Short mmCIF file of N, CA and C and ligand atoms in Angstrom, two decimals:
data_model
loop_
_atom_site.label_atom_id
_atom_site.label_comp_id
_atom_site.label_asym_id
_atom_site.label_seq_id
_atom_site.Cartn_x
_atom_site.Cartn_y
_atom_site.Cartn_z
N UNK C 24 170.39 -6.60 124.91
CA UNK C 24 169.42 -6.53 123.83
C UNK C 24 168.14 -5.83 124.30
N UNK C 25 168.44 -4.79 123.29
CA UNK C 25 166.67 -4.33 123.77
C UNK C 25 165.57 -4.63 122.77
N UNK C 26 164.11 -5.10 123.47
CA UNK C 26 163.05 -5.42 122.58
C UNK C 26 162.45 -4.81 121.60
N UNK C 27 162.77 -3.03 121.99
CA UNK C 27 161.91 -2.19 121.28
C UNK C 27 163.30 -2.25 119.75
N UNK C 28 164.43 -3.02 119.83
CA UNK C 28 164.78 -2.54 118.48
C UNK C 28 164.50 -3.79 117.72
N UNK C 29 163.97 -4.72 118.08
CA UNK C 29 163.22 -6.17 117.29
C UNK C 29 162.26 -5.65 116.34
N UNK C 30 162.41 -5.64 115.29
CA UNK C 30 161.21 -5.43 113.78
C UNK C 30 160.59 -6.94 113.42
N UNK C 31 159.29 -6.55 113.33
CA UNK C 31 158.63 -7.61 113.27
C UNK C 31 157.91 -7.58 112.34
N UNK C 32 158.07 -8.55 110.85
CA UNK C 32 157.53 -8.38 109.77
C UNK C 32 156.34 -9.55 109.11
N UNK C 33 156.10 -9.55 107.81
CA UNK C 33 156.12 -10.39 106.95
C UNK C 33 157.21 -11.90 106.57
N UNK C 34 156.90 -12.84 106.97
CA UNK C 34 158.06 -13.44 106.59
C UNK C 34 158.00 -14.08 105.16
N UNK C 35 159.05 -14.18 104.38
CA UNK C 35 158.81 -14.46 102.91
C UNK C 35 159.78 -15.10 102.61
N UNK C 36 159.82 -15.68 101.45
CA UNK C 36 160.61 -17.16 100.92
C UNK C 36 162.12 -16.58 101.59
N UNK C 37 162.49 -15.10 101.30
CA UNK C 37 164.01 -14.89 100.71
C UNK C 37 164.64 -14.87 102.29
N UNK C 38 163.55 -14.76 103.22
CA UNK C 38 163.96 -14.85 105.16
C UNK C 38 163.95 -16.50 105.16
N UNK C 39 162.91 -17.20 104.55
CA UNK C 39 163.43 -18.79 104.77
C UNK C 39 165.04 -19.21 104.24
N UNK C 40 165.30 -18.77 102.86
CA UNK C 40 166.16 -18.66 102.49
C UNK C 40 167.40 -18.81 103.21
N UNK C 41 167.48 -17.76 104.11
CA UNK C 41 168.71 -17.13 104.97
C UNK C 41 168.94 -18.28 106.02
N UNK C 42 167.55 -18.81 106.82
CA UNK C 42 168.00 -19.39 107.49
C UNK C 42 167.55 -21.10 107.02
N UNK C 43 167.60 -21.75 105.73
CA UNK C 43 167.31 -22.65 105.48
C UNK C 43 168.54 -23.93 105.89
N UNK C 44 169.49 -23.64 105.92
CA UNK C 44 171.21 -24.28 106.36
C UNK C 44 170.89 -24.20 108.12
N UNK C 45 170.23 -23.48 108.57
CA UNK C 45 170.63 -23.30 110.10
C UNK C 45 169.25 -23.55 110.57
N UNK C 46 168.15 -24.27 110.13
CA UNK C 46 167.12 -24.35 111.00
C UNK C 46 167.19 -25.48 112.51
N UNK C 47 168.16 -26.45 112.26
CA UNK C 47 168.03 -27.51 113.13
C UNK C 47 169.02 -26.85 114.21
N UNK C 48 169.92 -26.10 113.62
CA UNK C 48 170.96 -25.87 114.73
C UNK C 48 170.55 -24.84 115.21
N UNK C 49 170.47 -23.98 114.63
CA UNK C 49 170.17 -22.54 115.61
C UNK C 49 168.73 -22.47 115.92
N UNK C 50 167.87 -22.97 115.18
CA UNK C 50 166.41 -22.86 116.19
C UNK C 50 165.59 -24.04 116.08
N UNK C 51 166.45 -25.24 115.97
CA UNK C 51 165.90 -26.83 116.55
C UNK C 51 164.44 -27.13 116.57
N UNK C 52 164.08 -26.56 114.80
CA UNK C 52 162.86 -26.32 114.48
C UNK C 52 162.53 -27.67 113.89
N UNK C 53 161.55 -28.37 114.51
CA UNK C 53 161.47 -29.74 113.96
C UNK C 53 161.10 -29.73 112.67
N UNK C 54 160.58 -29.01 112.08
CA UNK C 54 159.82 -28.87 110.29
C UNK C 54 160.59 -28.58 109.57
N UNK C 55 161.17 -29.24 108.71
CA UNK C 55 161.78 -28.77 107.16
C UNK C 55 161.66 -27.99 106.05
N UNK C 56 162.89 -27.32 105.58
CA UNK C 56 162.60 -26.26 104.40
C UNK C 56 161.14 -26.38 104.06
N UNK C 57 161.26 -27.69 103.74
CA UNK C 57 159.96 -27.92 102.70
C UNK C 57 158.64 -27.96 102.91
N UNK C 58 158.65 -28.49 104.23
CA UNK C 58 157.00 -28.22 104.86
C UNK C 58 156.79 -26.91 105.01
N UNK C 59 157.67 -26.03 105.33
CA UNK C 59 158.02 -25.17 106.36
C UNK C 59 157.39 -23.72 104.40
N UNK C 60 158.75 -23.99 103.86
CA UNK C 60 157.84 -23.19 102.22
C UNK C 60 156.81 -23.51 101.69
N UNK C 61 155.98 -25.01 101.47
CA UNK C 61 154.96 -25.19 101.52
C UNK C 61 153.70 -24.25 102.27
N UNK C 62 154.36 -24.32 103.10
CA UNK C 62 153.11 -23.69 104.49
C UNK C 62 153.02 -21.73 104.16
N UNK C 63 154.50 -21.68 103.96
CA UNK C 63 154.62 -20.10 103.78
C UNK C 63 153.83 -19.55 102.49
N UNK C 64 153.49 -20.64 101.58
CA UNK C 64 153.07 -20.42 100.32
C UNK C 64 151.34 -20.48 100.39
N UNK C 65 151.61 -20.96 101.69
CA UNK C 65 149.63 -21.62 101.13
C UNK C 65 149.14 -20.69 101.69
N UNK C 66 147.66 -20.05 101.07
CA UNK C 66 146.90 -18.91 101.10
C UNK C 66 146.29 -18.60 102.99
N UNK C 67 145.95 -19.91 103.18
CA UNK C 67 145.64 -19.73 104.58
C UNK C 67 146.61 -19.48 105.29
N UNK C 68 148.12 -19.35 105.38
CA UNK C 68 149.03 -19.31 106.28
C UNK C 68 149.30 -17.48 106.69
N UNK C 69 149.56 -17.25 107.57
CA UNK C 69 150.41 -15.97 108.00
C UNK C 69 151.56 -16.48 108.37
N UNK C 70 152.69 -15.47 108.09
CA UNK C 70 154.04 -16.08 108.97
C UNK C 70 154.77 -14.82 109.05
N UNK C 71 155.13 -14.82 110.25
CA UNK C 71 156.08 -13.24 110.95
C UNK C 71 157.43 -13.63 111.05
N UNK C 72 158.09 -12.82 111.08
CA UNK C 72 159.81 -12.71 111.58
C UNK C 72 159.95 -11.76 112.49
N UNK C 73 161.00 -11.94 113.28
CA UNK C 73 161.51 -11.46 114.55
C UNK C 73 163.12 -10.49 113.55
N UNK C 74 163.09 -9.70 113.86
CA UNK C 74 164.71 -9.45 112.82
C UNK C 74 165.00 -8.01 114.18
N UNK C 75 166.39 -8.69 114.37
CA UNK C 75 167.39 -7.71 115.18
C UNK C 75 168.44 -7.29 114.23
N UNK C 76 168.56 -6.53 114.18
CA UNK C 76 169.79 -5.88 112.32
C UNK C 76 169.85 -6.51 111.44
N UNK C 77 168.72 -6.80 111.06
CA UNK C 77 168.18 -8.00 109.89
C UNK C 77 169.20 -9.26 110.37
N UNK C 78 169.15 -9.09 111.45
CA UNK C 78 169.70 -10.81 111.52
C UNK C 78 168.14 -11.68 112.42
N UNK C 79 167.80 -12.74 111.77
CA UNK C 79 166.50 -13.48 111.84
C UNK C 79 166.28 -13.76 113.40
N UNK C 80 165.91 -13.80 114.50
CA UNK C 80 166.12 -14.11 115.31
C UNK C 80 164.52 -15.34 116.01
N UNK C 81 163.86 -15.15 115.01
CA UNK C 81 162.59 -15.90 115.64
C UNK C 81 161.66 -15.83 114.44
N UNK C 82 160.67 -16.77 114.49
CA UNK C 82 159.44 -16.54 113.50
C UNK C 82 158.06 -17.05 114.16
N UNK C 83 157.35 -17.03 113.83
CA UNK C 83 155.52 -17.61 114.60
C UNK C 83 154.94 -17.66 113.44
N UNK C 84 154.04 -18.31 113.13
CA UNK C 84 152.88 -18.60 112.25
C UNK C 84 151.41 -19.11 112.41
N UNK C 85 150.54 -18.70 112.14
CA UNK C 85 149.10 -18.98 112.36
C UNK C 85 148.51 -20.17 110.99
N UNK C 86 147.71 -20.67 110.99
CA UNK C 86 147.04 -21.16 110.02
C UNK C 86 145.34 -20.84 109.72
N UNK C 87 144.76 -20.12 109.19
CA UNK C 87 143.46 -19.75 109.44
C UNK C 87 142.44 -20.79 109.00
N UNK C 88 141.91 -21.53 109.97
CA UNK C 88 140.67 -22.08 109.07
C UNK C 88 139.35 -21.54 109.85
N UNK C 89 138.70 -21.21 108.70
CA UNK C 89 137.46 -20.27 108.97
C UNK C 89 137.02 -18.91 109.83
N UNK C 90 136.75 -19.54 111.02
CA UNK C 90 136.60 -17.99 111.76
C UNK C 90 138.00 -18.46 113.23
N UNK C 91 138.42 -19.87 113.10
CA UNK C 91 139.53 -19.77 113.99
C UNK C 91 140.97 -20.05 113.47
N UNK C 92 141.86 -20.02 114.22
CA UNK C 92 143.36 -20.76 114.02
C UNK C 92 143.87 -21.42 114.46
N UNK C 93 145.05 -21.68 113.85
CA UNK C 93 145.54 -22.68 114.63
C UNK C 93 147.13 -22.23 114.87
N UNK C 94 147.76 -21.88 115.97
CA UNK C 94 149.28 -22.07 116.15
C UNK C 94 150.36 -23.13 115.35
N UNK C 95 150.88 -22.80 114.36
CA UNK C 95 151.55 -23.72 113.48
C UNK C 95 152.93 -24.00 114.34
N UNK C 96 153.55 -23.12 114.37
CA UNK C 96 154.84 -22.27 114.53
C UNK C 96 155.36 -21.68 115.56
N UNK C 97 155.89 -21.36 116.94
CA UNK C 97 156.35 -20.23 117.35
C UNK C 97 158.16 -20.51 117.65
N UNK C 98 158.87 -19.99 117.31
CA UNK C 98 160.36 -20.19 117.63
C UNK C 98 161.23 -18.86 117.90
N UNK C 99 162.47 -19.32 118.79
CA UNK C 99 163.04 -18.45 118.76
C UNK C 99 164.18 -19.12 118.85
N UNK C 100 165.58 -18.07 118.00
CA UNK C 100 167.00 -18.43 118.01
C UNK C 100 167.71 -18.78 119.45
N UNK C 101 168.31 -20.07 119.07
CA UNK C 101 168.51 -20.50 120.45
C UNK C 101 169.41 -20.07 121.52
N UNK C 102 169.67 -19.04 120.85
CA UNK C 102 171.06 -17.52 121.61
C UNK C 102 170.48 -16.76 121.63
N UNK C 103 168.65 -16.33 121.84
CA UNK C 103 168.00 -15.06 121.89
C UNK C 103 167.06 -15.27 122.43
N UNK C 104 167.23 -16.73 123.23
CA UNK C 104 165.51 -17.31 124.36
C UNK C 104 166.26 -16.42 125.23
N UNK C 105 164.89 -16.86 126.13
CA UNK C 105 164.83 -15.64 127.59
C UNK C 105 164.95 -14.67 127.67
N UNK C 106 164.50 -14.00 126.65
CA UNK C 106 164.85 -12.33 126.88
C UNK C 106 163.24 -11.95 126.33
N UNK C 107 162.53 -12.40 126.16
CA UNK C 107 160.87 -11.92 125.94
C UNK C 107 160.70 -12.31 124.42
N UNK C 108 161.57 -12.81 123.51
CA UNK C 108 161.09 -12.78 121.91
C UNK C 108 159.99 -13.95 121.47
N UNK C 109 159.32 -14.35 122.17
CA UNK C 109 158.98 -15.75 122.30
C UNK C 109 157.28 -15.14 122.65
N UNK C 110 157.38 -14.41 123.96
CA UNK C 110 156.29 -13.63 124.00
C UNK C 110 155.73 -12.44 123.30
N UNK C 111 156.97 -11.98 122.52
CA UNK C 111 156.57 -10.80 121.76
C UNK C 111 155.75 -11.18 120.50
N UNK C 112 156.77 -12.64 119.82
CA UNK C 112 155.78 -12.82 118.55
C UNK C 112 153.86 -13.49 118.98
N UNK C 113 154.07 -14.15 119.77
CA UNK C 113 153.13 -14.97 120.42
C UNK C 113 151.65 -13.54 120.54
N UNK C 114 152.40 -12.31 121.40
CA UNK C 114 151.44 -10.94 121.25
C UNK C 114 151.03 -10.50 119.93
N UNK C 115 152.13 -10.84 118.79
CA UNK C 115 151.63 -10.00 117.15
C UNK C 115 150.77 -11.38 116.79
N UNK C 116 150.59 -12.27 117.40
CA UNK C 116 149.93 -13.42 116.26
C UNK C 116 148.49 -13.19 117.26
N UNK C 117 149.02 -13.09 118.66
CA UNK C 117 147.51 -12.78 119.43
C UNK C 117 146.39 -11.84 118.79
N UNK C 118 147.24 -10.33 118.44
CA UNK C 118 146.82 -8.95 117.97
C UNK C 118 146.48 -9.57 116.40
N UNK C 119 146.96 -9.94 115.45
CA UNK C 119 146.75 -10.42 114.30
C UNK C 119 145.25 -10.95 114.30
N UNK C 120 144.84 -12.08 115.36
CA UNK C 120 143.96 -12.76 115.25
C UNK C 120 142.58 -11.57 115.53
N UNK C 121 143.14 -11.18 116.43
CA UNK C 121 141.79 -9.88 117.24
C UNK C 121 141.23 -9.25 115.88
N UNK C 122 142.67 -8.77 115.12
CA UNK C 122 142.49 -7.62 113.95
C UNK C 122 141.58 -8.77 112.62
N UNK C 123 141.45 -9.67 112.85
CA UNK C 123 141.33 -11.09 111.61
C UNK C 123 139.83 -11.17 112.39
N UNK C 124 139.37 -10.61 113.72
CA UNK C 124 138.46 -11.16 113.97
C UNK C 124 138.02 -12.45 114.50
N UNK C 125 138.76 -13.18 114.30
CA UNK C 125 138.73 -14.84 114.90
C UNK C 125 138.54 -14.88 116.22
N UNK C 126 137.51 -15.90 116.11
CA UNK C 126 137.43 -16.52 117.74
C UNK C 126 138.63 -17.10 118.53
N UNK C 127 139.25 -17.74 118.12
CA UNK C 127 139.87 -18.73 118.88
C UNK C 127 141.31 -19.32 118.45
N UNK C 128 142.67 -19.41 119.30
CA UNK C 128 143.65 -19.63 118.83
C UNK C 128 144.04 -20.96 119.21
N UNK C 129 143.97 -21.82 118.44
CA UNK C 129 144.09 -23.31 118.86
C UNK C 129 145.52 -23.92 118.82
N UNK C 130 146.38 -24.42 119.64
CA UNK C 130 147.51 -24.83 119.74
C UNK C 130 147.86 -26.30 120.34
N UNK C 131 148.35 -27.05 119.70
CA UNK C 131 149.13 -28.61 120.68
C UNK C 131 150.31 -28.21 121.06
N UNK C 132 150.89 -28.57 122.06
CA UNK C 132 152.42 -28.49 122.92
C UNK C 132 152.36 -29.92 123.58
N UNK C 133 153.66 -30.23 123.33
CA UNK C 133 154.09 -31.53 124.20
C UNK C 133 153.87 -31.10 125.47
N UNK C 134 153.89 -32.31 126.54
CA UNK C 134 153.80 -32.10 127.82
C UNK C 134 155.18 -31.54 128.62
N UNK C 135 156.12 -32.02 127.52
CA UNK C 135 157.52 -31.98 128.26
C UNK C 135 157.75 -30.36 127.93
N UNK C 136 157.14 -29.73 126.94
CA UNK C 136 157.62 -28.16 126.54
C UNK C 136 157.39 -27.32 127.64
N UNK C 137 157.94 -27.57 128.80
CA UNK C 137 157.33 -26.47 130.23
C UNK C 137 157.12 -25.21 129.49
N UNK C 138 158.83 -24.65 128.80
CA UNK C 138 158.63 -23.31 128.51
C UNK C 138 157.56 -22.79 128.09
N UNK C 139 157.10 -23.14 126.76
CA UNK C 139 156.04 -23.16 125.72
C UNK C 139 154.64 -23.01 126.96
N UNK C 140 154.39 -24.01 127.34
CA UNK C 140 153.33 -24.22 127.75
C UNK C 140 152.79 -23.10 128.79
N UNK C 141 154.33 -22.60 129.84
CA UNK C 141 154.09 -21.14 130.46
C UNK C 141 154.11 -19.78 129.67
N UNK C 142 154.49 -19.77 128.39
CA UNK C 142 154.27 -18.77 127.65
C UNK C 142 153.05 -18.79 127.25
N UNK C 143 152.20 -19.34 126.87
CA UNK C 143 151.11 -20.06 126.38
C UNK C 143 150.23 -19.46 127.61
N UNK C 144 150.31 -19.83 128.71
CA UNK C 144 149.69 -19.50 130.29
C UNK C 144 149.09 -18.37 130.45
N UNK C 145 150.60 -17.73 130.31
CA UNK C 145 150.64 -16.08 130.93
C UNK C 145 150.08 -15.22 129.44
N UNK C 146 149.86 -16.17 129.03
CA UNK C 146 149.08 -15.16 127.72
C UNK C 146 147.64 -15.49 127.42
N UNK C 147 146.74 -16.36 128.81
CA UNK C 147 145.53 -16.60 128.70
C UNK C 147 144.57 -18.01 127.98
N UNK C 148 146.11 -18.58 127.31
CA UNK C 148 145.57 -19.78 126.35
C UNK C 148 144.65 -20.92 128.17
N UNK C 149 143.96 -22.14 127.43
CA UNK C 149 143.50 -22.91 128.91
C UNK C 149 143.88 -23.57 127.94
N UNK C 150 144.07 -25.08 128.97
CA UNK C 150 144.22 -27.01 128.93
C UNK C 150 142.72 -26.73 128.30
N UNK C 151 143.17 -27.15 126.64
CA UNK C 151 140.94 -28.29 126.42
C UNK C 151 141.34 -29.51 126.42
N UNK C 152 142.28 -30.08 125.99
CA UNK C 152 142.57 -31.31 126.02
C UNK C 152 143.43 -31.99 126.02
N UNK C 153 143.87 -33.43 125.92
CA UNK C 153 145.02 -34.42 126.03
C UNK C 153 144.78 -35.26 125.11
N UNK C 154 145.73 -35.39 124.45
CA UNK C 154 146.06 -36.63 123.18
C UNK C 154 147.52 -37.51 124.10
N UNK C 155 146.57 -38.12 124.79
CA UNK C 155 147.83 -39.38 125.57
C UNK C 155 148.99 -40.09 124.42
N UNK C 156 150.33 -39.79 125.14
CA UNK C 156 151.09 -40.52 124.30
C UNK C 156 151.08 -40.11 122.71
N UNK C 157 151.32 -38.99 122.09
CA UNK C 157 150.28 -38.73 120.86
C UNK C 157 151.88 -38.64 119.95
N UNK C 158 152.82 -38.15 120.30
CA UNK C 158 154.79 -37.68 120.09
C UNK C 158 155.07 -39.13 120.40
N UNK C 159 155.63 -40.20 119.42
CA UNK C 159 156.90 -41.03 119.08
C UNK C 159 155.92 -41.86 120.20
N UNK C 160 154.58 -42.07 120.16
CA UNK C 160 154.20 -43.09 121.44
C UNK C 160 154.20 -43.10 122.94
N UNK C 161 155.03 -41.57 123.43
CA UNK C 161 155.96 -41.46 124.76
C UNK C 161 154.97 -40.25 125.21
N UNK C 162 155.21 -38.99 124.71
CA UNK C 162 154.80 -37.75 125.37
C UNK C 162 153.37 -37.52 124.69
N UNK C 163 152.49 -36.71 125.70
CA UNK C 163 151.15 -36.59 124.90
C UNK C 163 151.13 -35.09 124.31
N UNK C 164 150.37 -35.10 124.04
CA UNK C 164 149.48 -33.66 123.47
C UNK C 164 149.08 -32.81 124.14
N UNK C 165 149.01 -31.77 124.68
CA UNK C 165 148.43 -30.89 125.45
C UNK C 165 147.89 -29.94 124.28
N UNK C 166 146.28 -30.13 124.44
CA UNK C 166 145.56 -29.14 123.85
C UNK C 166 145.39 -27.39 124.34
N UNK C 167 145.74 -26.55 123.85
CA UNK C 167 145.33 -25.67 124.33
C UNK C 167 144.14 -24.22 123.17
N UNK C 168 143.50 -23.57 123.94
CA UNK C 168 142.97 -22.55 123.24
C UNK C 168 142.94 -21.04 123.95
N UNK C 169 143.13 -19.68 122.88
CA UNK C 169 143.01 -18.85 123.69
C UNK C 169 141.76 -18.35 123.07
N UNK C 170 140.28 -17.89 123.68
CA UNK C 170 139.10 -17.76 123.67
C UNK C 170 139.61 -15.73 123.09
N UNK C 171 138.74 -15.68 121.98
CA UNK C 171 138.71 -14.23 121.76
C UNK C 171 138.09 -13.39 121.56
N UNK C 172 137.51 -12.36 122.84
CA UNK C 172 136.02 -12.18 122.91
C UNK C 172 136.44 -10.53 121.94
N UNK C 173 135.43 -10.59 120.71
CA UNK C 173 135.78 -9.45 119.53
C UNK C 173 134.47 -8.49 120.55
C1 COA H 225 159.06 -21.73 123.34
C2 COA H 225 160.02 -20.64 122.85
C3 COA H 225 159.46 -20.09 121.52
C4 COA H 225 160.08 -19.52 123.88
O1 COA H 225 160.87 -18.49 123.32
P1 COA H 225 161.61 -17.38 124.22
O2 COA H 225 162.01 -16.30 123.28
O3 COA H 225 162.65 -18.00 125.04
O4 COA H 225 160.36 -16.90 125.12
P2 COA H 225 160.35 -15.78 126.26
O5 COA H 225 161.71 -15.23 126.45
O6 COA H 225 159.23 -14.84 125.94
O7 COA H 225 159.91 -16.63 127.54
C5 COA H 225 160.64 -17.77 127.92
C6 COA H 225 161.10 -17.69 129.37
O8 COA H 225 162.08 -16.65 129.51
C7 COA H 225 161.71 -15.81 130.60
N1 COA H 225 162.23 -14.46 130.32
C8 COA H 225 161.74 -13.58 129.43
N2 COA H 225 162.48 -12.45 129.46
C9 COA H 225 163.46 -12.67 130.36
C10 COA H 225 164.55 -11.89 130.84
N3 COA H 225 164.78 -10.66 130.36
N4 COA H 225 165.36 -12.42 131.76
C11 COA H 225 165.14 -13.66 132.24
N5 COA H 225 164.14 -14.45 131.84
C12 COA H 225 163.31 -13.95 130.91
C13 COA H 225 160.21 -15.89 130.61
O9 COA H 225 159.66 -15.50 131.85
C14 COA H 225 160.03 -17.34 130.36
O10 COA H 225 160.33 -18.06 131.55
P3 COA H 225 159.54 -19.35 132.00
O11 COA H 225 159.82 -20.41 130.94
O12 COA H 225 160.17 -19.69 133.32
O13 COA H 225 158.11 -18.94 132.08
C15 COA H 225 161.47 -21.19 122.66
O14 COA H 225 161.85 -21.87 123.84
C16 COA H 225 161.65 -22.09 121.47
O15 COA H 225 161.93 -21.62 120.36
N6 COA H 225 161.51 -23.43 121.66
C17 COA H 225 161.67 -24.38 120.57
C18 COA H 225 160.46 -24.38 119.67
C19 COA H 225 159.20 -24.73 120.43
O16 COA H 225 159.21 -25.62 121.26
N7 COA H 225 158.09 -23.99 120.14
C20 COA H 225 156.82 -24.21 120.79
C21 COA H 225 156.08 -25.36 120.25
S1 COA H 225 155.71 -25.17 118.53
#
């Protein structure tokens, strides 16, 4: 697989659509149709797709409030991790924010998400904080932000 043939769009009801039957299995996306179209609908949201021959392979989403955001979203198909798609959308929501002007990209990750949390790393986000125990009573919160000097 090469990266440069990944198209990276708009995502819209008729891409939820496609993969509304396969969200738990193929990308073990904890949020439901319904939160998930809710969110795609509401004015503050952005939401991207990852598409390899229009087959869906990943999505990311921002939430804008005011001059910052917040990381809603980032996934990738669970037969298309490790190959960079994870960092690629993570770069269009980075570039999105620069082009939006926003200060600051605000994100929670469990403690247990190593992956996440080194993608997150190598792309400049820092630890602001900890919500102890914050997931089912067990795992905490790891706050993170990436600072965005316009
Ligand atoms: C977190 C997540 C989005 C990462 O997606 P991904 O497409 O696998 O991300 P990348 O491929 O860019 O990077 C992941 C790892 O693959 C490695 N990698 C990237 N390209 C690679 C390649 N060609 N060969 C080998 N390894 C590669 C990266 O270095 C990274 O390794 P690391 O974890 O040791 O640092 C994915 O694991 C996922 O969908 N998780 C479930 C949802 C989730 O937890 N989202 C985050 C919280 S909302």
């Amino acid at each position: 697989m090469n990266l440069s043939d990944i198209k990276i769009s708009k995502m819209n009801i008729d891409d939820l659509n496609i993969i509304k039957n396969n969200l738990l299995t193929d990308f073990d996306n904890f949020w439901t149709f319904d939160i998930l179209k809710n969110e795609l609908e509401s004015k503050n949201s952005l939401y991207f797709v990852a598409k390899l021959n229009d087959e869906i392979i990943g999505f990311a989403s921002i939430k804008i409030i005011l001059d910052e955001c917040e990381l809603m979203n980032i996934v990738t198909k669970k037969s298309y991790r490790k190959n960079g798609i994870g960092n690629l959308l993570l770069n269009v929501i980075i570039n999105k924010a620069k082009e939006l002007k926003l200060t600051k990209i605000n994100l929670e990750v469990s403690n247990t998400n190593v992956t996440a949390i080194n993608l997150y790393k190598k792309a400049g986000f820092k630890e602001v904080g900890l919500r102890n125990k914050y997931y089912n009573n067990e795992n905490s919160a790891i706050l993170m932000t990436l600072y965005i000097h316009n």
